[in-house]
Every structure is written in C-alpha cells, then in structure tokens.
PDB file of N, CA and C in Angstrom:
ATOM      1  N   MET I1012      -1.056  18.518  30.174  1.00 74.00           N
ATOM      2  CA  MET I1012      -1.686  17.412  29.475  1.00 74.00           C
ATOM      3  C   MET I1012      -0.769  16.192  29.560  1.00 74.00           C
ATOM      4  N   MET I1013      -1.315  15.077  29.916  1.00 86.00           N
ATOM      5  CA  MET I1013      -0.559  13.845  30.067  1.00 86.00           C
ATOM      6  C   MET I1013      -0.871  12.917  28.899  1.00 86.00           C
ATOM      7  N   TYR I1014       0.148  12.262  28.393  1.00 87.00           N
ATOM      8  CA  TYR I1014      -0.067  11.286  27.331  1.00 87.00           C
ATOM      9  C   TYR I1014       0.863  10.100  27.539  1.00 87.00           C
ATOM     10  N   ASP I1015       0.454   8.968  26.984  1.00 92.00           N
ATOM     11  CA  ASP I1015       1.263   7.755  27.036  1.00 92.00           C
ATOM     12  C   ASP I1015       1.853   7.503  25.662  1.00 92.00           C
ATOM     13  N   ARG I1016       3.151   7.475  25.581  1.00 91.00           N
ATOM     14  CA  ARG I1016       3.819   7.216  24.310  1.00 91.00           C
ATOM     15  C   ARG I1016       3.657   5.743  23.970  1.00 91.00           C
ATOM     16  N   LEU I1017       3.131   5.455  22.785  1.00 90.00           N
ATOM     17  CA  LEU I1017       2.930   4.075  22.353  1.00 90.00           C
ATOM     18  C   LEU I1017       4.171   3.512  21.684  1.00 90.00           C
ATOM     19  N   TYR I1018       4.821   4.313  20.890  1.00 86.00           N
ATOM     20  CA  TYR I1018       6.094   3.912  20.293  1.00 86.00           C
ATOM     21  C   TYR I1018       6.804   5.148  19.778  1.00 86.00           C
ATOM     22  N   ASP I1019       8.105   5.024  19.625  1.00 89.00           N
ATOM     23  CA  ASP I1019       8.948   6.101  19.107  1.00 89.00           C
ATOM     24  C   ASP I1019      10.171   5.430  18.506  1.00 89.00           C
ATOM     25  N   GLU I1020      10.077   5.065  17.250  1.00 89.00           N
ATOM     26  CA  GLU I1020      11.116   4.294  16.580  1.00 89.00           C
ATOM     27  C   GLU I1020      11.754   5.115  15.464  1.00 89.00           C
ATOM     28  N   THR I1021      13.029   4.907  15.260  1.00 92.00           N
ATOM     29  CA  THR I1021      13.745   5.503  14.138  1.00 92.00           C
ATOM     30  C   THR I1021      14.434   4.381  13.383  1.00 92.00           C
ATOM     31  N   GLU I1022      14.318   4.391  12.061  1.00 92.00           N
ATOM     32  CA  GLU I1022      14.974   3.379  11.251  1.00 92.00           C
ATOM     33  C   GLU I1022      15.274   3.936   9.866  1.00 92.00           C
ATOM     34  N   GLN I1023      16.204   3.312   9.196  1.00 92.00           N
ATOM     35  CA  GLN I1023      16.463   3.611   7.796  1.00 92.00           C
ATOM     36  C   GLN I1023      15.461   2.802   6.978  1.00 92.00           C
ATOM     37  N   SER I1024      14.768   3.451   6.069  1.00 91.00           N
ATOM     38  CA  SER I1024      13.767   2.773   5.255  1.00 91.00           C
ATOM     39  C   SER I1024      14.083   2.954   3.777  1.00 91.00           C
ATOM     40  N   GLN I1025      13.595   2.030   2.996  1.00 94.00           N
ATOM     41  CA  GLN I1025      13.699   2.142   1.546  1.00 94.00           C
ATOM     42  C   GLN I1025      12.389   2.735   1.040  1.00 94.00           C
ATOM     43  N   VAL I1026      12.480   3.782   0.233  1.00 96.00           N
ATOM     44  CA  VAL I1026      11.296   4.421  -0.340  1.00 96.00           C
ATOM     45  C   VAL I1026      11.414   4.347  -1.854  1.00 96.00           C
ATOM     46  N   ARG I1027      10.328   3.941  -2.473  1.00 96.00           N
ATOM     47  CA  ARG I1027      10.290   3.830  -3.934  1.00 96.00           C
ATOM     48  C   ARG I1027       9.196   4.749  -4.450  1.00 96.00           C
ATOM     49  N   PHE I1028       9.524   5.586  -5.434  1.00 98.00           N
ATOM     50  CA  PHE I1028       8.553   6.479  -6.054  1.00 98.00           C
ATOM     51  C   PHE I1028       8.237   5.937  -7.438  1.00 98.00           C
ATOM     52  N   ILE I1029       6.946   5.744  -7.700  1.00 96.00           N
ATOM     53  CA  ILE I1029       6.527   5.114  -8.941  1.00 96.00           C
ATOM     54  C   ILE I1029       5.350   5.873  -9.534  1.00 96.00           C
ATOM     55  N   GLY I1030       5.440   6.197 -10.804  1.00 95.00           N
ATOM     56  CA  GLY I1030       4.320   6.773 -11.535  1.00 95.00           C
ATOM     57  C   GLY I1030       4.100   5.953 -12.789  1.00 95.00           C
ATOM     58  N   PHE I1031       2.864   5.642 -13.095  1.00 91.00           N
ATOM     59  CA  PHE I1031       2.552   4.901 -14.315  1.00 91.00           C
ATOM     60  C   PHE I1031       1.111   5.168 -14.719  1.00 91.00           C
ATOM     61  N   THR I1032       0.777   4.779 -15.930  1.00 91.00           N
ATOM     62  CA  THR I1032      -0.579   4.979 -16.428  1.00 91.00           C
ATOM     63  C   THR I1032      -1.133   3.677 -16.992  1.00 91.00           C
ATOM     64  N   THR I1033      -2.455   3.594 -16.966  1.00 88.00           N
ATOM     65  CA  THR I1033      -3.173   2.578 -17.724  1.00 88.00           C
ATOM     66  C   THR I1033      -3.780   3.334 -18.913  1.00 88.00           C
ATOM     67  N   ASP I1034      -4.696   2.711 -19.605  1.00 87.00           N
ATOM     68  CA  ASP I1034      -5.335   3.407 -20.731  1.00 87.00           C
ATOM     69  C   ASP I1034      -6.136   4.622 -20.283  1.00 87.00           C
ATOM     70  N   THR I1035      -6.629   4.593 -19.028  1.00 89.00           N
ATOM     71  CA  THR I1035      -7.529   5.673 -18.594  1.00 89.00           C
ATOM     72  C   THR I1035      -7.137   6.353 -17.292  1.00 89.00           C
ATOM     73  N   THR I1036      -6.144   5.825 -16.577  1.00 90.00           N
ATOM     74  CA  THR I1036      -5.852   6.337 -15.237  1.00 90.00           C
ATOM     75  C   THR I1036      -4.351   6.522 -15.043  1.00 90.00           C
ATOM     76  N   ARG I1037      -3.992   7.600 -14.327  1.00 94.00           N
ATOM     77  CA  ARG I1037      -2.593   7.826 -13.950  1.00 94.00           C
ATOM     78  C   ARG I1037      -2.466   7.552 -12.452  1.00 94.00           C
ATOM     79  N   PHE I1038      -1.364   6.901 -12.070  1.00 95.00           N
ATOM     80  CA  PHE I1038      -1.081   6.608 -10.678  1.00 95.00           C
ATOM     81  C   PHE I1038       0.283   7.164 -10.306  1.00 95.00           C
ATOM     82  N   ASP I1039       0.383   7.744  -9.112  1.00 97.00           N
ATOM     83  CA  ASP I1039       1.640   8.238  -8.559  1.00 97.00           C
ATOM     84  C   ASP I1039       1.724   7.773  -7.110  1.00 97.00           C
ATOM     85  N   PHE I1040       2.687   6.911  -6.814  1.00 97.00           N
ATOM     86  CA  PHE I1040       2.801   6.339  -5.481  1.00 97.00           C
ATOM     87  C   PHE I1040       4.192   6.535  -4.898  1.00 97.00           C
ATOM     88  N   ALA I1041       4.231   6.625  -3.592  1.00 98.00           N
ATOM     89  CA  ALA I1041       5.454   6.462  -2.821  1.00 98.00           C
ATOM     90  C   ALA I1041       5.217   5.211  -1.984  1.00 98.00           C
ATOM     91  N   ILE I1042       6.151   4.289  -2.025  1.00 97.00           N
ATOM     92  CA  ILE I1042       6.006   3.040  -1.284  1.00 97.00           C
ATOM     93  C   ILE I1042       7.165   2.941  -0.305  1.00 97.00           C
ATOM     94  N   VAL I1043       6.824   2.862   0.977  1.00 97.00           N
ATOM     95  CA  VAL I1043       7.818   2.816   2.036  1.00 97.00           C
ATOM     96  C   VAL I1043       7.919   1.379   2.545  1.00 97.00           C
ATOM     97  N   TYR I1044       9.098   0.796   2.358  1.00 95.00           N
ATOM     98  CA  TYR I1044       9.377  -0.549   2.869  1.00 95.00           C
ATOM     99  C   TYR I1044      10.062  -0.375   4.221  1.00 95.00           C
ATOM    100  N   THR I1045       9.464  -0.935   5.255  1.00 91.00           N
ATOM    101  CA  THR I1045       9.925  -0.703   6.616  1.00 91.00           C
ATOM    102  C   THR I1045       9.797  -1.974   7.436  1.00 91.00           C
ATOM    103  N   ASN I1046      10.423  -1.995   8.579  1.00 88.00           N
ATOM    104  CA  ASN I1046      10.277  -3.120   9.499  1.00 88.00           C
ATOM    105  C   ASN I1046       9.039  -2.967  10.386  1.00 88.00           C
ATOM    106  N   MET I1047       8.422  -1.828  10.333  1.00 88.00           N
ATOM    107  CA  MET I1047       7.189  -1.597  11.095  1.00 88.00           C
ATOM    108  C   MET I1047       6.016  -2.237  10.340  1.00 88.00           C
ATOM    109  N   PHE I1048       4.870  -2.216  10.918  1.00 90.00           N
ATOM    110  CA  PHE I1048       3.604  -2.601  10.273  1.00 90.00           C
ATOM    111  C   PHE I1048       3.521  -4.080   9.914  1.00 90.00           C
ATOM    112  N   PHE I1049       4.194  -4.935  10.673  1.00 87.00           N
ATOM    113  CA  PHE I1049       4.037  -6.387  10.555  1.00 87.00           C
ATOM    114  C   PHE I1049       4.308  -6.896   9.145  1.00 87.00           C
ATOM    115  N   GLY I1050       5.263  -6.303   8.451  1.00 88.00           N
ATOM    116  CA  GLY I1050       5.663  -6.775   7.133  1.00 88.00           C
ATOM    117  C   GLY I1050       4.950  -6.123   5.970  1.00 88.00           C
ATOM    118  N   LYS I1051       3.998  -5.267   6.233  1.00 94.00           N
ATOM    119  CA  LYS I1051       3.293  -4.593   5.147  1.00 94.00           C
ATOM    120  C   LYS I1051       4.041  -3.319   4.760  1.00 94.00           C
ATOM    121  N   ALA I1052       3.885  -2.929   3.499  1.00 96.00           N
ATOM    122  CA  ALA I1052       4.484  -1.687   3.015  1.00 96.00           C
ATOM    123  C   ALA I1052       3.474  -0.552   3.179  1.00 96.00           C
ATOM    124  N   LEU I1053       3.988   0.648   3.426  1.00 97.00           N
ATOM    125  CA  LEU I1053       3.147   1.842   3.495  1.00 97.00           C
ATOM    126  C   LEU I1053       3.064   2.411   2.087  1.00 97.00           C
ATOM    127  N   VAL I1054       1.871   2.349   1.487  1.00 97.00           N
ATOM    128  CA  VAL I1054       1.650   2.827   0.123  1.00 97.00           C
ATOM    129  C   VAL I1054       0.941   4.171   0.212  1.00 97.00           C
ATOM    130  N   ILE I1055       1.579   5.197  -0.358  1.00 98.00           N
ATOM    131  CA  ILE I1055       1.031   6.547  -0.318  1.00 98.00           C
ATOM    132  C   ILE I1055       0.614   6.942  -1.728  1.00 98.00           C
ATOM    133  N   ASP I1056      -0.668   7.250  -1.891  1.00 97.00           N
ATOM    134  CA  ASP I1056      -1.177   7.757  -3.161  1.00 97.00           C
ATOM    135  C   ASP I1056      -0.900   9.253  -3.154  1.00 97.00           C
ATOM    136  N   MET I1057       0.054   9.698  -3.936  1.00 97.00           N
ATOM    137  CA  MET I1057       0.484  11.101  -3.886  1.00 97.00           C
ATOM    138  C   MET I1057      -0.519  12.042  -4.547  1.00 97.00           C
ATOM    139  N   GLN I1058      -1.396  11.537  -5.379  1.00 95.00           N
ATOM    140  CA  GLN I1058      -2.422  12.395  -5.974  1.00 95.00           C
ATOM    141  C   GLN I1058      -3.532  12.710  -4.976  1.00 95.00           C
ATOM    142  N   MET I1059      -3.919  11.710  -4.195  1.00 94.00           N
ATOM    143  CA  MET I1059      -5.035  11.883  -3.270  1.00 94.00           C
ATOM    144  C   MET I1059      -4.592  12.214  -1.851  1.00 94.00           C
ATOM    145  N   GLY I1060      -3.308  12.006  -1.560  1.00 95.00           N
ATOM    146  CA  GLY I1060      -2.829  12.268  -0.211  1.00 95.00           C
ATOM    147  C   GLY I1060      -3.315  11.249   0.801  1.00 95.00           C
ATOM    148  N   ARG I1061      -3.585  10.037   0.348  1.00 95.00           N
ATOM    149  CA  ARG I1061      -4.047   8.971   1.234  1.00 95.00           C
ATOM    150  C   ARG I1061      -2.980   7.897   1.324  1.00 95.00           C
ATOM    151  N   SER I1062      -2.999   7.160   2.416  1.00 97.00           N
ATOM    152  CA  SER I1062      -2.041   6.076   2.575  1.00 97.00           C
ATOM    153  C   SER I1062      -2.738   4.835   3.104  1.00 97.00           C
ATOM    154  N   VAL I1063      -2.111   3.689   2.834  1.00 97.00           N
ATOM    155  CA  VAL I1063      -2.671   2.412   3.246  1.00 97.00           C
ATOM    156  C   VAL I1063      -1.520   1.435   3.436  1.00 97.00           C
ATOM    157  N   LEU I1064      -1.697   0.503   4.352  1.00 96.00           N
ATOM    158  CA  LEU I1064      -0.728  -0.576   4.544  1.00 96.00           C
ATOM    159  C   LEU I1064      -1.151  -1.747   3.676  1.00 96.00           C
ATOM    160  N   LEU I1065      -0.240  -2.209   2.806  1.00 96.00           N
ATOM    161  CA  LEU I1065      -0.569  -3.302   1.898  1.00 96.00           C
ATOM    162  C   LEU I1065       0.553  -4.331   1.848  1.00 96.00           C
ATOM    163  N   SER I1066       0.150  -5.560   1.612  1.00 94.00           N
ATOM    164  CA  SER I1066       1.088  -6.637   1.304  1.00 94.00           C
ATOM    165  C   SER I1066       0.608  -7.282   0.007  1.00 94.00           C
ATOM    166  N   GLU I1067       1.388  -8.201  -0.491  1.00 94.00           N
ATOM    167  CA  GLU I1067       0.999  -8.906  -1.711  1.00 94.00           C
ATOM    168  C   GLU I1067      -0.371  -9.575  -1.543  1.00 94.00           C
ATOM    169  N   ASP I1068      -0.646 -10.112  -0.367  1.00 92.00           N
ATOM    170  CA  ASP I1068      -1.926 -10.784  -0.110  1.00 92.00           C
ATOM    171  C   ASP I1068      -3.119  -9.850  -0.297  1.00 92.00           C
ATOM    172  N   ASP I1069      -2.947  -8.574   0.020  1.00 94.00           N
ATOM    173  CA  ASP I1069      -4.045  -7.614  -0.068  1.00 94.00           C
ATOM    174  C   ASP I1069      -4.444  -7.317  -1.511  1.00 94.00           C
ATOM    175  N   THR I1070      -3.586  -7.642  -2.461  1.00 94.00           N
ATOM    176  CA  THR I1070      -3.887  -7.323  -3.856  1.00 94.00           C
ATOM    177  C   THR I1070      -4.984  -8.208  -4.430  1.00 94.00           C
ATOM    178  N   ASP I1071      -5.343  -9.264  -3.734  1.00 94.00           N
ATOM    179  CA  ASP I1071      -6.432 -10.132  -4.188  1.00 94.00           C
ATOM    180  C   ASP I1071      -7.803  -9.510  -3.959  1.00 94.00           C
ATOM    181  N   ASN I1072      -7.883  -8.502  -3.101  1.00 95.00           N
ATOM    182  CA  ASN I1072      -9.167  -7.863  -2.797  1.00 95.00           C
ATOM    183  C   ASN I1072      -9.388  -6.681  -3.755  1.00 95.00           C
ATOM    184  N   ILE I1073      -9.842  -7.006  -4.958  1.00 96.00           N
ATOM    185  CA  ILE I1073     -10.025  -6.008  -6.019  1.00 96.00           C
ATOM    186  C   ILE I1073     -11.033  -4.941  -5.611  1.00 96.00           C
ATOM    187  N   ASP I1074     -12.125  -5.348  -4.967  1.00 96.00           N
ATOM    188  CA  ASP I1074     -13.153  -4.372  -4.571  1.00 96.00           C
ATOM    189  C   ASP I1074     -12.592  -3.350  -3.587  1.00 96.00           C
ATOM    190  N   TYR I1075     -11.800  -3.801  -2.625  1.00 96.00           N
ATOM    191  CA  TYR I1075     -11.195  -2.877  -1.656  1.00 96.00           C
ATOM    192  C   TYR I1075     -10.264  -1.895  -2.355  1.00 96.00           C
ATOM    193  N   LEU I1076      -9.402  -2.404  -3.231  1.00 96.00           N
ATOM    194  CA  LEU I1076      -8.475  -1.520  -3.947  1.00 96.00           C
ATOM    195  C   LEU I1076      -9.233  -0.495  -4.788  1.00 96.00           C
ATOM    196  N   GLN I1077     -10.285  -0.938  -5.448  1.00 95.00           N
ATOM    197  CA  GLN I1077     -11.062  -0.030  -6.298  1.00 95.00           C
ATOM    198  C   GLN I1077     -11.704   1.081  -5.475  1.00 95.00           C
ATOM    199  N   LYS I1078     -12.268   0.743  -4.333  1.00 95.00           N
ATOM    200  CA  LYS I1078     -12.896   1.755  -3.478  1.00 95.00           C
ATOM    201  C   LYS I1078     -11.852   2.673  -2.836  1.00 95.00           C
ATOM    202  N   PHE I1079     -10.773   2.092  -2.308  1.00 95.00           N
ATOM    203  CA  PHE I1079      -9.790   2.897  -1.603  1.00 95.00           C
ATOM    204  C   PHE I1079      -9.120   3.907  -2.523  1.00 95.00           C
ATOM    205  N   PHE I1080      -8.743   3.464  -3.732  1.00 94.00           N
ATOM    206  CA  PHE I1080      -8.029   4.343  -4.650  1.00 94.00           C
ATOM    207  C   PHE I1080      -8.963   5.089  -5.612  1.00 94.00           C
ATOM    208  N   HIS I1081     -10.275   4.949  -5.419  1.00 93.00           N
ATOM    209  CA  HIS I1081     -11.275   5.668  -6.226  1.00 93.00           C
ATOM    210  C   HIS I1081     -11.068   5.431  -7.721  1.00 93.00           C
ATOM    211  N   ILE I1082     -10.947   4.169  -8.092  1.00 94.00           N
ATOM    212  CA  ILE I1082     -10.747   3.810  -9.491  1.00 94.00           C
ATOM    213  C   ILE I1082     -12.107   3.526 -10.108  1.00 94.00           C
ATOM    214  N   LYS I1083     -12.330   4.044 -11.303  1.00 92.00           N
ATOM    215  CA  LYS I1083     -13.664   3.977 -11.899  1.00 92.00           C
ATOM    216  C   LYS I1083     -14.007   2.627 -12.527  1.00 92.00           C
ATOM    217  N   ASN I1084     -13.004   1.866 -12.964  1.00 92.00           N
ATOM    218  CA  ASN I1084     -13.342   0.591 -13.605  1.00 92.00           C
ATOM    219  C   ASN I1084     -12.465  -0.535 -13.075  1.00 92.00           C
ATOM    220  N   GLN I1085     -12.994  -1.742 -13.215  1.00 93.00           N
ATOM    221  CA  GLN I1085     -12.289  -2.904 -12.660  1.00 93.00           C
ATOM    222  C   GLN I1085     -11.047  -3.275 -13.454  1.00 93.00           C
ATOM    223  N   GLU I1086     -11.025  -2.975 -14.738  1.00 94.00           N
ATOM    224  CA  GLU I1086      -9.843  -3.310 -15.538  1.00 94.00           C
ATOM    225  C   GLU I1086      -8.611  -2.554 -15.025  1.00 94.00           C
ATOM    226  N   ASP I1087      -8.766  -1.257 -14.757  1.00 94.00           N
ATOM    227  CA  ASP I1087      -7.654  -0.483 -14.195  1.00 94.00           C
ATOM    228  C   ASP I1087      -7.276  -0.989 -12.803  1.00 94.00           C
ATOM    229  N   THR I1088      -8.280  -1.391 -12.035  1.00 95.00           N
ATOM    230  CA  THR I1088      -8.012  -1.913 -10.699  1.00 95.00           C
ATOM    231  C   THR I1088      -7.225  -3.216 -10.786  1.00 95.00           C
ATOM    232  N   LYS I1089      -7.570  -4.074 -11.725  1.00 95.00           N
ATOM    233  CA  LYS I1089      -6.837  -5.330 -11.898  1.00 95.00           C
ATOM    234  C   LYS I1089      -5.397  -5.062 -12.322  1.00 95.00           C
ATOM    235  N   GLU I1090      -5.194  -4.073 -13.182  1.00 94.00           N
ATOM    236  CA  GLU I1090      -3.824  -3.723 -13.587  1.00 94.00           C
ATOM    237  C   GLU I1090      -3.026  -3.215 -12.386  1.00 94.00           C
ATOM    238  N   LEU I1091      -3.678  -2.393 -11.543  1.00 95.00           N
ATOM    239  CA  LEU I1091      -3.012  -1.899 -10.342  1.00 95.00           C
ATOM    240  C   LEU I1091      -2.694  -3.055  -9.395  1.00 95.00           C
ATOM    241  N   ALA I1092      -3.630  -3.975  -9.222  1.00 96.00           N
ATOM    242  CA  ALA I1092      -3.414  -5.138  -8.352  1.00 96.00           C
ATOM    243  C   ALA I1092      -2.241  -5.972  -8.862  1.00 96.00           C
ATOM    244  N   ASP I1093      -2.167  -6.190 -10.166  1.00 95.00           N
ATOM    245  CA  ASP I1093      -1.047  -6.950 -10.740  1.00 95.00           C
ATOM    246  C   ASP I1093       0.274  -6.237 -10.492  1.00 95.00           C
ATOM    247  N   PHE I1094       0.266  -4.913 -10.639  1.00 94.00           N
ATOM    248  CA  PHE I1094       1.471  -4.136 -10.386  1.00 94.00           C
ATOM    249  C   PHE I1094       1.903  -4.271  -8.927  1.00 94.00           C
ATOM    250  N   PHE I1095       0.949  -4.065  -8.002  1.00 95.00           N
ATOM    251  CA  PHE I1095       1.271  -4.191  -6.579  1.00 95.00           C
ATOM    252  C   PHE I1095       1.767  -5.594  -6.243  1.00 95.00           C
ATOM    253  N   LYS I1096       1.148  -6.594  -6.843  1.00 94.00           N
ATOM    254  CA  LYS I1096       1.539  -7.981  -6.555  1.00 94.00           C
ATOM    255  C   LYS I1096       3.013  -8.214  -6.903  1.00 94.00           C
ATOM    256  N   SER I1097       3.502  -7.501  -7.898  1.00 93.00           N
ATOM    257  CA  SER I1097       4.886  -7.702  -8.328  1.00 93.00           C
ATOM    258  C   SER I1097       5.901  -6.961  -7.458  1.00 93.00           C
ATOM    259  N   ILE I1098       5.461  -5.983  -6.660  1.00 93.00           N
ATOM    260  CA  ILE I1098       6.434  -5.195  -5.897  1.00 93.00           C
ATOM    261  C   ILE I1098       6.225  -5.214  -4.389  1.00 93.00           C
ATOM    262  N   LEU I1099       5.064  -5.646  -3.924  1.00 94.00           N
ATOM    263  CA  LEU I1099       4.801  -5.636  -2.484  1.00 94.00           C
ATOM    264  C   LEU I1099       5.283  -6.922  -1.830  1.00 94.00           C
ATOM    265  N   PRO I1100       5.684  -6.838  -0.571  1.00 89.00           N
ATOM    266  CA  PRO I1100       6.173  -8.036   0.122  1.00 89.00           C
ATOM    267  C   PRO I1100       5.043  -9.014   0.427  1.00 89.00           C
ATOM    268  N   ALA I1101       5.395 -10.289   0.375  1.00 88.00           N
ATOM    269  CA  ALA I1101       4.450 -11.334   0.786  1.00 88.00           C
ATOM    270  C   ALA I1101       4.619 -11.534   2.291  1.00 88.00           C
ATOM    271  N   LEU I1102       3.524 -11.763   2.959  1.00 81.00           N
ATOM    272  CA  LEU I1102       3.589 -12.023   4.393  1.00 81.00           C
ATOM    273  C   LEU I1102       3.947 -13.487   4.626  1.00 81.00           C
ATOM    274  N   PRO I1103       4.652 -13.770   5.711  1.00 74.00           N
ATOM    275  CA  PRO I1103       4.997 -15.171   6.005  1.00 74.00           C
ATOM    276  C   PRO I1103       3.745 -16.011   6.221  1.00 74.00           C
ATOM    277  N   ARG I1104       3.795 -17.223   5.753  1.00 64.00           N
ATOM    278  CA  ARG I1104       2.671 -18.162   5.921  1.00 64.00           C
ATOM    279  C   ARG I1104       2.901 -18.995   7.178  1.00 64.00           C
ATOM    280  N   GLY I1105       1.807 -19.497   7.712  1.00 58.00           N
ATOM    281  CA  GLY I1105       1.935 -20.400   8.854  1.00 58.00           C
ATOM    282  C   GLY I1105       1.358 -19.797  10.116  1.00 58.00           C
ATOM    283  N   ASN I1106       1.474 -20.539  11.196  1.00 58.00           N
ATOM    284  CA  ASN I1106       0.931 -20.097  12.476  1.00 58.00           C
ATOM    285  C   ASN I1106       1.757 -18.936  13.018  1.00 58.00           C
ATOM    286  N   GLN I1107       1.059 -17.935  13.501  1.00 51.00           N
ATOM    287  CA  GLN I1107       1.726 -16.787  14.081  1.00 51.00           C
ATOM    288  C   GLN I1107       1.780 -16.864  15.599  1.00 51.00           C
ATOM    289  N   TYR I1108       1.046 -17.788  16.183  1.00 51.00           N
ATOM    290  CA  TYR I1108       0.992 -17.866  17.634  1.00 51.00           C
ATOM    291  C   TYR I1108       1.402 -19.226  18.124  1.00 51.00           C
TER     292      TYR I1108
END
C-alpha cells in the first residue's frame, strides 16, 4: 500500500486541563496550545470525546458552539463562549496574502 505523508511534526506543546460548571452543565476540557492549526487551539471535550479547533474569534458563533458541544440552553452556551474568549488565542488581523 502506498501513501503520501502530508506532515510529520513534533513539538513541545502547552496543555491546559479545565473543569467547571454552570448552574446546569458540567464541562471538562483539555486545551492544546500549539504552533500547528494556523493559530487555533485544539479544544478537546473530555466528556464527549470530541475535538475542535477554536480561536477567540470563533466564540462569537453561539449557535455553532451550542450545537457542537450539545448544550441545551443558550445561557450556558454564552457562559462557555465567555470562558473560551478569555483563554483562547486571538488570530492576527489584517491581510494574510
């Protein structure tokens, strides 16, 4: 079987483990800060076993966060968005090309 390697990188990364609750929901995350993924952090929901690439800019999309993390109400989603906004990296502004 033949395959083409797309990338094979090794780096030291910072990983942050965070658990917190709102009035109705518990969250457990591992957040990997890396030089990969164009400045976005790898956010792993340890309860659901799902992961997503997020930056501070992505926290404005409340509907996406609510659907992705299966949150039942918007108030909890807004609290999660505020939390992410405080810890996720902001992407550089300006022309990329």
